[in-house]
Amino acid sequence: MFGRKTGGRHVVIIGNGIAGVTTARAVRARDKKCRITLISGESLHFFSRPALMYIYMGHLTERNTRPFEEWFWKKTRIERLQAWVKFIDVDAKRVDFAGDTASLTYDQLVIATGSKPNKFGWPGQDLERVQGMCTLQDLANLEAISDDIEHGVIVGGGLIGVELAEMLHSRGKRVTMLAREKNYWDNALPEAEAALVGRVIRKGGIDLRLATELDRIEDDGEGRACAVHTKDGERLPCQFVGLTAGVSPNLSALEGSKIPTGRGVLCDFSLRTQVPDVYAAGDCVEFVTPEGERNVVEQLWYTGEMHGEVLGRVMCGEEAVYDRGIWFNSAKFLDLEWHTYGEVPPAGRETPDHQMLLWQPDDADLAFRLVLKQGRLVGVNSMGIRYRHKVCERWIADGLGAEQVLERLPEGNFDPEFYRRYEPAIVRAFREQLR
Amino acid sequence: MSVTLTGPAVSPHADSAGLRTAFAVATGVSLLPFALALAGHPVGSGWTAFAIAFVPFVVFAMLYIWATYRDTHPGIKNDDITRGHFTGRRTAGVLLGVVLTGLYTVLYFQGEWLQPVFALTDPLSQLLRDRPADQWFLYGFLYTLAVLIMGARMFWRYRHNRYQLFRTASVMFFQLGFAFLLPAFLLAMQQPEFYFTYFWPLKPDYLYPSYWAWLWQQPGGVGAFMLMFGVAASFVLTPILTFYFGKRWYCSWVCGCGGLAETAGDPFRHLSSKKYAAWRFERWSIHSVLVIITALTIWLWVGEGEAVQTGKKWYGYAVGMVLSGIVGVGFYPLLGSRVWCRFFCPMAAILGIGQRFFSRFRITTNGDQCMACGNCSAYCEMGIDVRAYAMQGKNIVRASCVGCGICSAVCPRGVLKLENGKTYADRYDGAQNPLATLLRSLKNP
Ligand SMILES: Cc1cc2nc3c(=O)[nH]c(=O)nc-3n(C[C@H](O)[C@H](O)[C@H](O)COP(=O)(O)OP(=O)(O)OC[C@H]3O[C@@H](n4cnc5c(N)ncnc54)[C@H](O)[C@@H]3O)c2cc1C
Ligand code: SF4
């Protein structure tokens, strides 16, 4: 394997998102000598993809979303290249590009190409003014037609959908959101929280249509979308259609290559593909799990970062295995923040083993939930109250019982100083529910 | 045949946008009496002139702010800031910068030009101070008005955030009570005009021997009390409060410069430079001013003669006028609201050393929840790259942090929290041994 002393090897990374960049930094931290090339067709610059919405809304400039200044790349000697990869020859260990960018040879290759929006073969999905919201290019396209949009329809009720709705709404556009689910994003949230988010979205002035599916997108005769038809037979005239029905691994760079793929790039838990010296990280990875289980694809900023850290070690000869650890995630739905830790079964997926404690006041958009399994804490879900990641993680890891958690609850609160504290009310409500 | 269905007929912000424009224009028109006064045609006299000059302006400005926030849901409202005419470093912003720097220059160096305008505030000055207005009274009045109006804006804007509400109420209270009314009242009572919210070295006179001599001679012991308060504030109050609460107890809760930055300066906070180069410059510049004013103060006590008096005069010009006023406020629309506080204020330098090495204050990071969006860094008025720490899950312990709490407010993932810990020693590697860390940081900054 390559150790610190070997030097001289060329590490080529396709994709300069969080996974690719973290991998590059982790390799550099262990190997001062090797050459590292970071490639992306989208942008020369590493930026925060989750921050795209803030550029459009005018909270941030594109530059604000870049975590590192130019000197950082010089100091770490990470070379950057903006070009689209067209073909990977694993026998010759060579990467070819579209256009006239010269091919590169590698000693080790990392695929960190992220994901692309799902399209489900809807008629009209490739018309003009129909797009996802994943890249700088998507953002530029949206910006270019923004002045013409009076009404936008968003198809898909996930996290990106609500962000896109908020973006359009911030520019004074009328927004309709179509979601298949009975409650907003209830394949990830428990029913009460899903209903709460739905209410918040509607209160924010967005026309959320639940249990509504897209049938087709209508062409205005000039190749542009002009209306959306739902399966219930409604016609919604609009000047923009956002497709946000989830994402799947972007495998365009692997076309025609010998790297095995399924939904994503097939990898073991050390992020090795089935081809020697070719690795993968981030959204594009599909972990091959021991028989029986469904393969895992993780499409989060946090997991991309963790993949990169493990992969950097693996590529430098260390034994490292990716372990997701105790689950966590967070998001913001308009003005409502959400934190989740551990195992919180979404609507309809609780088992008889699960004991769910829920506190939800009548007069505020808040919800706090503890999930217990056989009397031990397994999950925390909090909406509108910030909770401490490491504290919740410790409670879950230690398998605290309900009463132990309630005693410690104030320690977990992470709201700013002087905020109203809801813990006394929560503890009272939960003691009642436990009785 | 499919059904046609439309949602709400108007875009959600249409009516507010119209109101905002109307009130913005009205606020602009309300400046007319000042122009007329400057042109030698004041409208009315006495209280009438005062009311005509100030009441419409205040009313329309408040209505403009109301129209801005009236149909918003409580939460962070930063839409369009990077593109705003005044907030996006566009022509209007540059012009505003020119006007502000111009006004400060006139105020400091040609104050008598403002005579027709400060005359408008004469009745108020008579009432509060028992003497005619001058340019400094006008300045204090406008300054306080700016803090109050823009403080009211903060109340609307951050109505979901109690930290912001309390802090804003505090700066408004100290500006109005301690920096405007109390000094005026002292003058009316034939006592020295004294500001209980400014300490050495921000107000260097308070430790100048000549000022002490003058205070000491004041009848009734009030001057002696002020003298002792000034010393205690700098050497007892400041270190103790900074130890427990960090520099924020002063910079974003009490100080008048901070008060203006946190209210009138709020729309410009994102314009501060986040570059590492700016941080390097800041460390040199701010500590240089501290060294200079310390040396000058000592020199005034031990030395005599022309040279030291010239030094004192030039410090007053360069630091007191140019850096704190002309650059400090005039450059709001170009470099953000804390240019003075970040690069030059010697009080901030002392508080910063305290905060970095001898304080329980820190900003904690919520585990691994940061997704590097950059809102915290962008809206840090002190130009701290908060995100760089948050991405690594580290506490933020920086000398310059004034504890305004906006990073925590704008973070869409709830990653940041301002806290006073139970000890100073658990904040970062090396915090257990502040003196050694301080010395090390001097050796290789
Ligand atoms: C709008 C939005 C909001 C999000 N919000 C959150 C959030 O709040 N929290 C969260 O955890 N996650 C969020 N995510 C998901 C998160 O952004 C991704 O999980 C993460 O960015 C994936 O990182 P990555 O490095 O795997 O891939 P990416 O960041 O997608 O980077 C892949 C790069 O590879 C490049 N590339 C692909 N193919 C080629 C090729 N053939 N040649 C050259 N370059 C190529 C792409 O252009 C791209 O720049 C959000 C995503 C979006 C789109
Ligand atoms: S605002 Fe929050 S999520 Fe965004 S970079 Fe800062 S700490 Fe991270």
PDB file of C-alpha atoms in Angstrom, chain A residues 94-342:
ATOM      1  CA  ARG A  94      -6.794   7.331 -17.242  1.00  0.00           C
ATOM      2  CA  VAL A  95      -9.567   9.908 -17.090  1.00  0.00           C
ATOM      3  CA  ASP A  96     -10.815  11.567 -20.304  1.00  0.00           C
ATOM      4  CA  PHE A  97     -12.677  14.840 -20.484  1.00  0.00           C
ATOM      5  CA  ALA A  98     -15.266  16.464 -22.680  1.00  0.00           C
ATOM      6  CA  GLY A  99     -13.900  19.309 -24.796  1.00  0.00           C
ATOM      7  CA  ASP A 100     -10.171  19.744 -25.252  1.00  0.00           C
ATOM      8  CA  THR A 101      -8.983  19.253 -21.673  1.00  0.00           C
ATOM      9  CA  ALA A 102      -6.027  16.859 -21.741  1.00  0.00           C
ATOM     10  CA  SER A 103      -6.567  13.422 -20.182  1.00  0.00           C
ATOM     11  CA  LEU A 104      -5.133  12.663 -16.756  1.00  0.00           C
ATOM     12  CA  THR A 105      -3.598   9.480 -15.499  1.00  0.00           C
ATOM     13  CA  TYR A 106      -4.032   8.452 -11.899  1.00  0.00           C
ATOM     14  CA  ASP A 107      -2.625   6.087  -9.363  1.00  0.00           C
ATOM     15  CA  GLN A 108      -5.734   6.267  -7.226  1.00  0.00           C
ATOM     16  CA  LEU A 109      -9.132   7.482  -8.338  1.00  0.00           C
ATOM     17  CA  VAL A 110     -12.004   8.729  -6.214  1.00  0.00           C
ATOM     18  CA  ILE A 111     -15.536   8.985  -7.569  1.00  0.00           C
ATOM     19  CA  ALA A 112     -17.393  11.682  -5.629  1.00  0.00           C
ATOM     20  CA  THR A 113     -19.844  12.835  -8.255  1.00  0.00           C
ATOM     21  CA  GLY A 114     -22.815  13.499  -6.007  1.00  0.00           C
ATOM     22  CA  SER A 115     -26.365  13.096  -7.142  1.00  0.00           C
ATOM     23  CA  LYS A 116     -28.882  14.301  -9.687  1.00  0.00           C
ATOM     24  CA  PRO A 117     -32.611  14.960  -9.381  1.00  0.00           C
ATOM     25  CA  ASN A 118     -35.011  12.059  -9.913  1.00  0.00           C
ATOM     26  CA  LYS A 119     -37.280  12.115 -12.905  1.00  0.00           C
ATOM     27  CA  PHE A 120     -39.949   9.492 -13.171  1.00  0.00           C
ATOM     28  CA  GLY A 121     -40.677   9.597 -16.866  1.00  0.00           C
ATOM     29  CA  TRP A 122     -43.397  12.235 -16.520  1.00  0.00           C
ATOM     30  CA  PRO A 123     -44.547  13.529 -19.889  1.00  0.00           C
ATOM     31  CA  GLY A 124     -43.054  16.970 -20.363  1.00  0.00           C
ATOM     32  CA  GLN A 125     -40.283  16.543 -17.788  1.00  0.00           C
ATOM     33  CA  ASP A 126     -37.627  17.688 -20.257  1.00  0.00           C
ATOM     34  CA  LEU A 127     -39.358  20.873 -21.372  1.00  0.00           C
ATOM     35  CA  GLU A 128     -37.813  24.285 -20.831  1.00  0.00           C
ATOM     36  CA  ARG A 129     -38.695  25.838 -17.474  1.00  0.00           C
ATOM     37  CA  VAL A 130     -38.763  22.422 -15.865  1.00  0.00           C
ATOM     38  CA  GLN A 131     -35.778  21.782 -13.633  1.00  0.00           C
ATOM     39  CA  GLY A 132     -34.365  20.476 -10.370  1.00  0.00           C
ATOM     40  CA  MET A 133     -32.507  22.551  -7.790  1.00  0.00           C
ATOM     41  CA  CYS A 134     -29.184  20.885  -7.178  1.00  0.00           C
ATOM     42  CA  THR A 135     -26.453  22.797  -8.949  1.00  0.00           C
ATOM     43  CA  LEU A 136     -25.132  26.276  -9.643  1.00  0.00           C
ATOM     44  CA  GLN A 137     -26.336  25.776 -13.197  1.00  0.00           C
ATOM     45  CA  ASP A 138     -29.863  25.078 -11.946  1.00  0.00           C
ATOM     46  CA  LEU A 139     -29.654  28.257  -9.924  1.00  0.00           C
ATOM     47  CA  ALA A 140     -28.461  30.291 -12.903  1.00  0.00           C
ATOM     48  CA  ASN A 141     -31.264  28.869 -15.061  1.00  0.00           C
ATOM     49  CA  LEU A 142     -33.839  29.754 -12.449  1.00  0.00           C
ATOM     50  CA  GLU A 143     -32.413  33.239 -12.064  1.00  0.00           C
ATOM     51  CA  ALA A 144     -32.548  33.781 -15.813  1.00  0.00           C
ATOM     52  CA  ILE A 145     -36.295  33.087 -16.032  1.00  0.00           C
ATOM     53  CA  SER A 146     -37.263  34.491 -12.632  1.00  0.00           C
ATOM     54  CA  ASP A 147     -38.732  37.715 -13.958  1.00  0.00           C
ATOM     55  CA  ASP A 148     -41.191  35.733 -16.075  1.00  0.00           C
ATOM     56  CA  ILE A 149     -42.418  33.545 -13.241  1.00  0.00           C
ATOM     57  CA  GLU A 150     -45.693  34.497 -11.671  1.00  0.00           C
ATOM     58  CA  HIS A 151     -46.666  31.050 -10.473  1.00  0.00           C
ATOM     59  CA  GLY A 152     -44.364  28.109  -9.868  1.00  0.00           C
ATOM     60  CA  VAL A 153     -45.363  24.515  -9.235  1.00  0.00           C
ATOM     61  CA  ILE A 154     -43.075  22.273  -7.245  1.00  0.00           C
ATOM     62  CA  VAL A 155     -43.391  18.559  -7.607  1.00  0.00           C
ATOM     63  CA  GLY A 156     -42.183  16.523  -4.642  1.00  0.00           C
ATOM     64  CA  GLY A 157     -42.473  17.277  -0.985  1.00  0.00           C
ATOM     65  CA  GLY A 158     -39.010  16.674   0.376  1.00  0.00           C
ATOM     66  CA  LEU A 159     -36.421  18.994   1.875  1.00  0.00           C
ATOM     67  CA  ILE A 160     -35.303  20.495  -1.409  1.00  0.00           C
ATOM     68  CA  GLY A 161     -38.934  21.045  -2.408  1.00  0.00           C
ATOM     69  CA  VAL A 162     -39.677  23.209   0.572  1.00  0.00           C
ATOM     70  CA  GLU A 163     -36.446  25.115   0.018  1.00  0.00           C
ATOM     71  CA  LEU A 164     -37.343  25.802  -3.592  1.00  0.00           C
ATOM     72  CA  ALA A 165     -40.815  26.898  -2.505  1.00  0.00           C
ATOM     73  CA  GLU A 166     -39.308  29.296   0.009  1.00  0.00           C
ATOM     74  CA  MET A 167     -36.940  30.643  -2.637  1.00  0.00           C
ATOM     75  CA  LEU A 168     -39.708  31.462  -5.102  1.00  0.00           C
ATOM     76  CA  HIS A 169     -41.931  32.824  -2.371  1.00  0.00           C
ATOM     77  CA  SER A 170     -39.158  35.179  -1.215  1.00  0.00           C
ATOM     78  CA  ARG A 171     -39.315  36.824  -4.640  1.00  0.00           C
ATOM     79  CA  GLY A 172     -43.050  37.321  -4.393  1.00  0.00           C
ATOM     80  CA  LYS A 173     -44.015  34.395  -6.634  1.00  0.00           C
ATOM     81  CA  ARG A 174     -47.103  32.339  -6.052  1.00  0.00           C
ATOM     82  CA  VAL A 175     -46.079  28.772  -5.242  1.00  0.00           C
ATOM     83  CA  THR A 176     -47.987  25.488  -5.363  1.00  0.00           C
ATOM     84  CA  MET A 177     -46.363  22.373  -3.984  1.00  0.00           C
ATOM     85  CA  LEU A 178     -47.566  18.916  -4.943  1.00  0.00           C
ATOM     86  CA  ALA A 179     -46.755  16.048  -2.616  1.00  0.00           C
ATOM     87  CA  ARG A 180     -47.782  12.440  -2.984  1.00  0.00           C
ATOM     88  CA  GLU A 181     -47.837  11.824   0.752  1.00  0.00           C
ATOM     89  CA  LYS A 182     -50.796  12.202   3.046  1.00  0.00           C
ATOM     90  CA  ASN A 183     -48.749  14.553   5.231  1.00  0.00           C
ATOM     91  CA  TYR A 184     -45.712  16.562   4.268  1.00  0.00           C
ATOM     92  CA  TRP A 185     -42.625  14.288   4.096  1.00  0.00           C
ATOM     93  CA  ASP A 186     -44.271  11.655   6.268  1.00  0.00           C
ATOM     94  CA  ASN A 187     -41.955   8.983   4.954  1.00  0.00           C
ATOM     95  CA  ALA A 188     -39.328  10.626   7.150  1.00  0.00           C
ATOM     96  CA  LEU A 189     -41.315  12.352   9.905  1.00  0.00           C
ATOM     97  CA  PRO A 190     -43.806  11.020  12.436  1.00  0.00           C
ATOM     98  CA  GLU A 191     -47.363  12.051  11.732  1.00  0.00           C
ATOM     99  CA  ALA A 192     -47.675  14.912  14.218  1.00  0.00           C
ATOM    100  CA  GLU A 193     -44.454  16.556  13.043  1.00  0.00           C
ATOM    101  CA  ALA A 194     -45.353  16.021   9.377  1.00  0.00           C
ATOM    102  CA  ALA A 195     -48.697  17.700   9.982  1.00  0.00           C
ATOM    103  CA  LEU A 196     -47.012  20.558  11.848  1.00  0.00           C
ATOM    104  CA  VAL A 197     -44.601  21.200   8.983  1.00  0.00           C
ATOM    105  CA  GLY A 198     -47.499  21.134   6.545  1.00  0.00           C
ATOM    106  CA  ARG A 199     -49.281  23.791   8.577  1.00  0.00           C
ATOM    107  CA  VAL A 200     -46.152  25.911   8.748  1.00  0.00           C
ATOM    108  CA  ILE A 201     -45.707  25.709   4.979  1.00  0.00           C
ATOM    109  CA  ARG A 202     -49.297  26.759   4.350  1.00  0.00           C
ATOM    110  CA  LYS A 203     -49.119  29.535   6.913  1.00  0.00           C
ATOM    111  CA  GLY A 204     -46.033  30.767   5.074  1.00  0.00           C
ATOM    112  CA  GLY A 205     -48.202  31.427   2.042  1.00  0.00           C
ATOM    113  CA  ILE A 206     -47.364  28.299   0.043  1.00  0.00           C
ATOM    114  CA  ASP A 207     -50.225  26.339  -1.463  1.00  0.00           C
ATOM    115  CA  LEU A 208     -49.346  22.814  -0.330  1.00  0.00           C
ATOM    116  CA  ARG A 209     -51.415  20.093  -2.037  1.00  0.00           C
ATOM    117  CA  LEU A 210     -51.087  16.782  -0.248  1.00  0.00           C
ATOM    118  CA  ALA A 211     -51.910  13.374  -1.666  1.00  0.00           C
ATOM    119  CA  THR A 212     -51.620  14.926  -5.107  1.00  0.00           C
ATOM    120  CA  GLU A 213     -49.566  13.476  -7.936  1.00  0.00           C
ATOM    121  CA  LEU A 214     -48.187  14.897 -11.129  1.00  0.00           C
ATOM    122  CA  ASP A 215     -49.665  13.491 -14.294  1.00  0.00           C
ATOM    123  CA  ARG A 216     -48.024  15.522 -17.015  1.00  0.00           C
ATOM    124  CA  ILE A 217     -46.515  18.884 -17.821  1.00  0.00           C
ATOM    125  CA  GLU A 218     -48.108  20.839 -20.639  1.00  0.00           C
ATOM    126  CA  ASP A 219     -46.114  22.287 -23.514  1.00  0.00           C
ATOM    127  CA  ASP A 220     -47.008  25.834 -24.572  1.00  0.00           C
ATOM    128  CA  GLY A 221     -46.321  24.902 -28.176  1.00  0.00           C
ATOM    129  CA  GLU A 222     -42.820  26.378 -28.118  1.00  0.00           C
ATOM    130  CA  GLY A 223     -41.134  23.778 -25.965  1.00  0.00           C
ATOM    131  CA  ARG A 224     -41.780  25.564 -22.685  1.00  0.00           C
ATOM    132  CA  ALA A 225     -43.846  24.362 -19.762  1.00  0.00           C
ATOM    133  CA  CYS A 226     -47.060  26.328 -19.312  1.00  0.00           C
ATOM    134  CA  ALA A 227     -49.128  24.185 -16.939  1.00  0.00           C
ATOM    135  CA  VAL A 228     -49.083  21.133 -14.725  1.00  0.00           C
ATOM    136  CA  HIS A 229     -51.791  18.494 -14.786  1.00  0.00           C
ATOM    137  CA  THR A 230     -52.381  16.448 -11.660  1.00  0.00           C
ATOM    138  CA  LYS A 231     -53.685  12.897 -11.550  1.00  0.00           C
ATOM    139  CA  ASP A 232     -56.946  14.284 -10.166  1.00  0.00           C
ATOM    140  CA  GLY A 233     -57.397  16.138 -13.409  1.00  0.00           C
ATOM    141  CA  GLU A 234     -56.538  19.608 -12.226  1.00  0.00           C
ATOM    142  CA  ARG A 235     -54.694  21.978 -14.515  1.00  0.00           C
ATOM    143  CA  LEU A 236     -52.370  24.448 -12.850  1.00  0.00           C
ATOM    144  CA  PRO A 237     -51.139  27.130 -15.209  1.00  0.00           C
ATOM    145  CA  CYS A 238     -47.566  28.107 -14.323  1.00  0.00           C
ATOM    146  CA  GLN A 239     -44.360  29.474 -15.745  1.00  0.00           C
ATOM    147  CA  PHE A 240     -42.021  27.200 -13.826  1.00  0.00           C
ATOM    148  CA  VAL A 241     -41.978  23.578 -12.692  1.00  0.00           C
ATOM    149  CA  GLY A 242     -39.513  22.448 -10.023  1.00  0.00           C
ATOM    150  CA  LEU A 243     -38.800  18.739  -9.845  1.00  0.00           C
ATOM    151  CA  THR A 244     -37.767  17.822  -6.328  1.00  0.00           C
ATOM    152  CA  ALA A 245     -38.888  14.237  -5.967  1.00  0.00           C
ATOM    153  CA  GLY A 246     -35.630  13.103  -4.419  1.00  0.00           C
ATOM    154  CA  VAL A 247     -32.172  12.560  -5.883  1.00  0.00           C
ATOM    155  CA  SER A 248     -30.194   9.560  -7.050  1.00  0.00           C
ATOM    156  CA  PRO A 249     -26.468   8.987  -7.603  1.00  0.00           C
ATOM    157  CA  ASN A 250     -24.951  10.813 -10.542  1.00  0.00           C
ATOM    158  CA  LEU A 251     -23.131   8.167 -12.562  1.00  0.00           C
ATOM    159  CA  SER A 252     -22.561  10.124 -15.770  1.00  0.00           C
ATOM    160  CA  ALA A 253     -18.793  10.007 -15.349  1.00  0.00           C
ATOM    161  CA  LEU A 254     -18.856   6.204 -15.230  1.00  0.00           C
ATOM    162  CA  GLU A 255     -20.638   5.605 -18.507  1.00  0.00           C
ATOM    163  CA  GLY A 256     -18.886   2.846 -20.433  1.00  0.00           C
ATOM    164  CA  SER A 257     -16.344   2.245 -17.673  1.00  0.00           C
ATOM    165  CA  LYS A 258     -15.719  -1.095 -15.971  1.00  0.00           C
ATOM    166  CA  ILE A 259     -16.603   0.206 -12.512  1.00  0.00           C
ATOM    167  CA  PRO A 260     -19.589  -1.798 -11.241  1.00  0.00           C
ATOM    168  CA  THR A 261     -22.646   0.242 -10.367  1.00  0.00           C
ATOM    169  CA  GLY A 262     -26.146  -0.444  -9.137  1.00  0.00           C
ATOM    170  CA  ARG A 263     -28.204   2.508  -8.038  1.00  0.00           C
ATOM    171  CA  GLY A 264     -24.843   4.060  -7.141  1.00  0.00           C
ATOM    172  CA  VAL A 265     -21.155   3.164  -7.258  1.00  0.00           C
ATOM    173  CA  LEU A 266     -20.972  -0.178  -5.466  1.00  0.00           C
ATOM    174  CA  CYS A 267     -18.611   0.006  -2.485  1.00  0.00           C
ATOM    175  CA  ASP A 268     -17.628  -1.889   0.616  1.00  0.00           C
ATOM    176  CA  PHE A 269     -17.686  -0.094   3.963  1.00  0.00           C
ATOM    177  CA  SER A 270     -14.121   1.091   3.456  1.00  0.00           C
ATOM    178  CA  LEU A 271     -15.342   2.967   0.363  1.00  0.00           C
ATOM    179  CA  ARG A 272     -13.471   0.658  -2.053  1.00  0.00           C
ATOM    180  CA  THR A 273     -15.168  -0.105  -5.341  1.00  0.00           C
ATOM    181  CA  GLN A 274     -14.756  -3.491  -6.951  1.00  0.00           C
ATOM    182  CA  VAL A 275     -11.918  -2.158  -9.124  1.00  0.00           C
ATOM    183  CA  PRO A 276      -8.452  -1.830  -7.526  1.00  0.00           C
ATOM    184  CA  ASP A 277      -7.344   1.721  -6.758  1.00  0.00           C
ATOM    185  CA  VAL A 278     -10.780   3.131  -7.482  1.00  0.00           C
ATOM    186  CA  TYR A 279     -12.777   4.453  -4.535  1.00  0.00           C
ATOM    187  CA  ALA A 280     -15.941   6.439  -4.047  1.00  0.00           C
ATOM    188  CA  ALA A 281     -17.451   8.791  -1.467  1.00  0.00           C
ATOM    189  CA  GLY A 282     -20.535  10.873  -0.821  1.00  0.00           C
ATOM    190  CA  ASP A 283     -23.945  10.888  -2.445  1.00  0.00           C
ATOM    191  CA  CYS A 284     -22.903   8.624  -5.323  1.00  0.00           C
ATOM    192  CA  VAL A 285     -21.966   5.652  -3.118  1.00  0.00           C
ATOM    193  CA  GLU A 286     -24.101   2.567  -2.767  1.00  0.00           C
ATOM    194  CA  PHE A 287     -22.866   0.434   0.103  1.00  0.00           C
ATOM    195  CA  VAL A 288     -23.072  -3.271  -0.553  1.00  0.00           C
ATOM    196  CA  THR A 289     -24.470  -4.626   2.693  1.00  0.00           C
ATOM    197  CA  PRO A 290     -24.164  -8.190   3.949  1.00  0.00           C
ATOM    198  CA  GLU A 291     -26.829 -10.435   2.407  1.00  0.00           C
ATOM    199  CA  GLY A 292     -30.453  -9.808   3.116  1.00  0.00           C
ATOM    200  CA  GLU A 293     -30.388  -6.088   3.768  1.00  0.00           C
ATOM    201  CA  ARG A 294     -31.206  -3.441   1.209  1.00  0.00           C
ATOM    202  CA  ASN A 295     -28.148  -1.606  -0.009  1.00  0.00           C
ATOM    203  CA  VAL A 296     -27.659   1.812   1.544  1.00  0.00           C
ATOM    204  CA  VAL A 297     -27.396   5.116  -0.298  1.00  0.00           C
ATOM    205  CA  GLU A 298     -26.805   8.188   1.875  1.00  0.00           C
ATOM    206  CA  GLN A 299     -27.389  11.619   0.437  1.00  0.00           C
ATOM    207  CA  LEU A 300     -26.432  14.037   3.142  1.00  0.00           C
ATOM    208  CA  TRP A 301     -23.784  16.638   3.660  1.00  0.00           C
ATOM    209  CA  TYR A 302     -22.819  15.007   6.958  1.00  0.00           C
ATOM    210  CA  THR A 303     -22.442  11.512   5.569  1.00  0.00           C
ATOM    211  CA  GLY A 304     -20.430  12.824   2.614  1.00  0.00           C
ATOM    212  CA  GLU A 305     -18.027  14.385   5.065  1.00  0.00           C
ATOM    213  CA  MET A 306     -17.742  11.186   7.112  1.00  0.00           C
ATOM    214  CA  HIS A 307     -17.148   9.112   3.968  1.00  0.00           C
ATOM    215  CA  GLY A 308     -14.330  11.444   2.994  1.00  0.00           C
ATOM    216  CA  GLU A 309     -12.659  11.152   6.380  1.00  0.00           C
ATOM    217  CA  VAL A 310     -12.744   7.351   6.322  1.00  0.00           C
ATOM    218  CA  LEU A 311     -11.650   7.176   2.702  1.00  0.00           C
ATOM    219  CA  GLY A 312      -8.670   9.461   3.247  1.00  0.00           C
ATOM    220  CA  ARG A 313      -7.405   7.054   5.872  1.00  0.00           C
ATOM    221  CA  VAL A 314      -8.102   3.986   3.761  1.00  0.00           C
ATOM    222  CA  MET A 315      -6.222   5.498   0.819  1.00  0.00           C
ATOM    223  CA  CYS A 316      -3.228   6.074   3.045  1.00  0.00           C
ATOM    224  CA  GLY A 317      -3.061   2.476   4.136  1.00  0.00           C
ATOM    225  CA  GLU A 318      -4.941   2.660   7.420  1.00  0.00           C
ATOM    226  CA  GLU A 319      -7.607   0.160   8.360  1.00  0.00           C
ATOM    227  CA  ALA A 320     -10.779   2.194   8.502  1.00  0.00           C
ATOM    228  CA  VAL A 321     -14.403   1.201   8.206  1.00  0.00           C
ATOM    229  CA  TYR A 322     -17.280   3.587   7.809  1.00  0.00           C
ATOM    230  CA  ASP A 323     -19.761   3.507  10.643  1.00  0.00           C
ATOM    231  CA  ARG A 324     -22.636   5.933  10.520  1.00  0.00           C
ATOM    232  CA  GLY A 325     -22.877   5.904  14.306  1.00  0.00           C
ATOM    233  CA  ILE A 326     -25.988   7.287  15.929  1.00  0.00           C
ATOM    234  CA  TRP A 327     -28.099   8.967  13.260  1.00  0.00           C
ATOM    235  CA  PHE A 328     -28.555  12.721  13.256  1.00  0.00           C
ATOM    236  CA  ASN A 329     -29.983  15.222  10.848  1.00  0.00           C
ATOM    237  CA  SER A 330     -31.394  18.720  10.790  1.00  0.00           C
ATOM    238  CA  ALA A 331     -33.254  21.030   8.464  1.00  0.00           C
ATOM    239  CA  LYS A 332     -35.294  24.180   8.424  1.00  0.00           C
ATOM    240  CA  PHE A 333     -38.805  24.477   7.072  1.00  0.00           C
ATOM    241  CA  LEU A 334     -39.306  28.203   6.447  1.00  0.00           C
ATOM    242  CA  ASP A 335     -38.854  29.486  10.002  1.00  0.00           C
ATOM    243  CA  LEU A 336     -39.164  26.128  11.766  1.00  0.00           C
ATOM    244  CA  GLU A 337     -35.948  24.353  12.718  1.00  0.00           C
ATOM    245  CA  TRP A 338     -35.761  20.598  13.073  1.00  0.00           C
ATOM    246  CA  HIS A 339     -33.189  18.448  14.834  1.00  0.00           C
ATOM    247  CA  THR A 340     -33.341  14.689  15.030  1.00  0.00           C
ATOM    248  CA  TYR A 341     -31.112  12.199  16.793  1.00  0.00           C
ATOM    249  CA  GLY A 342     -31.183   8.410  16.774  1.00  0.00           C
TER     250      GLY A 342
END
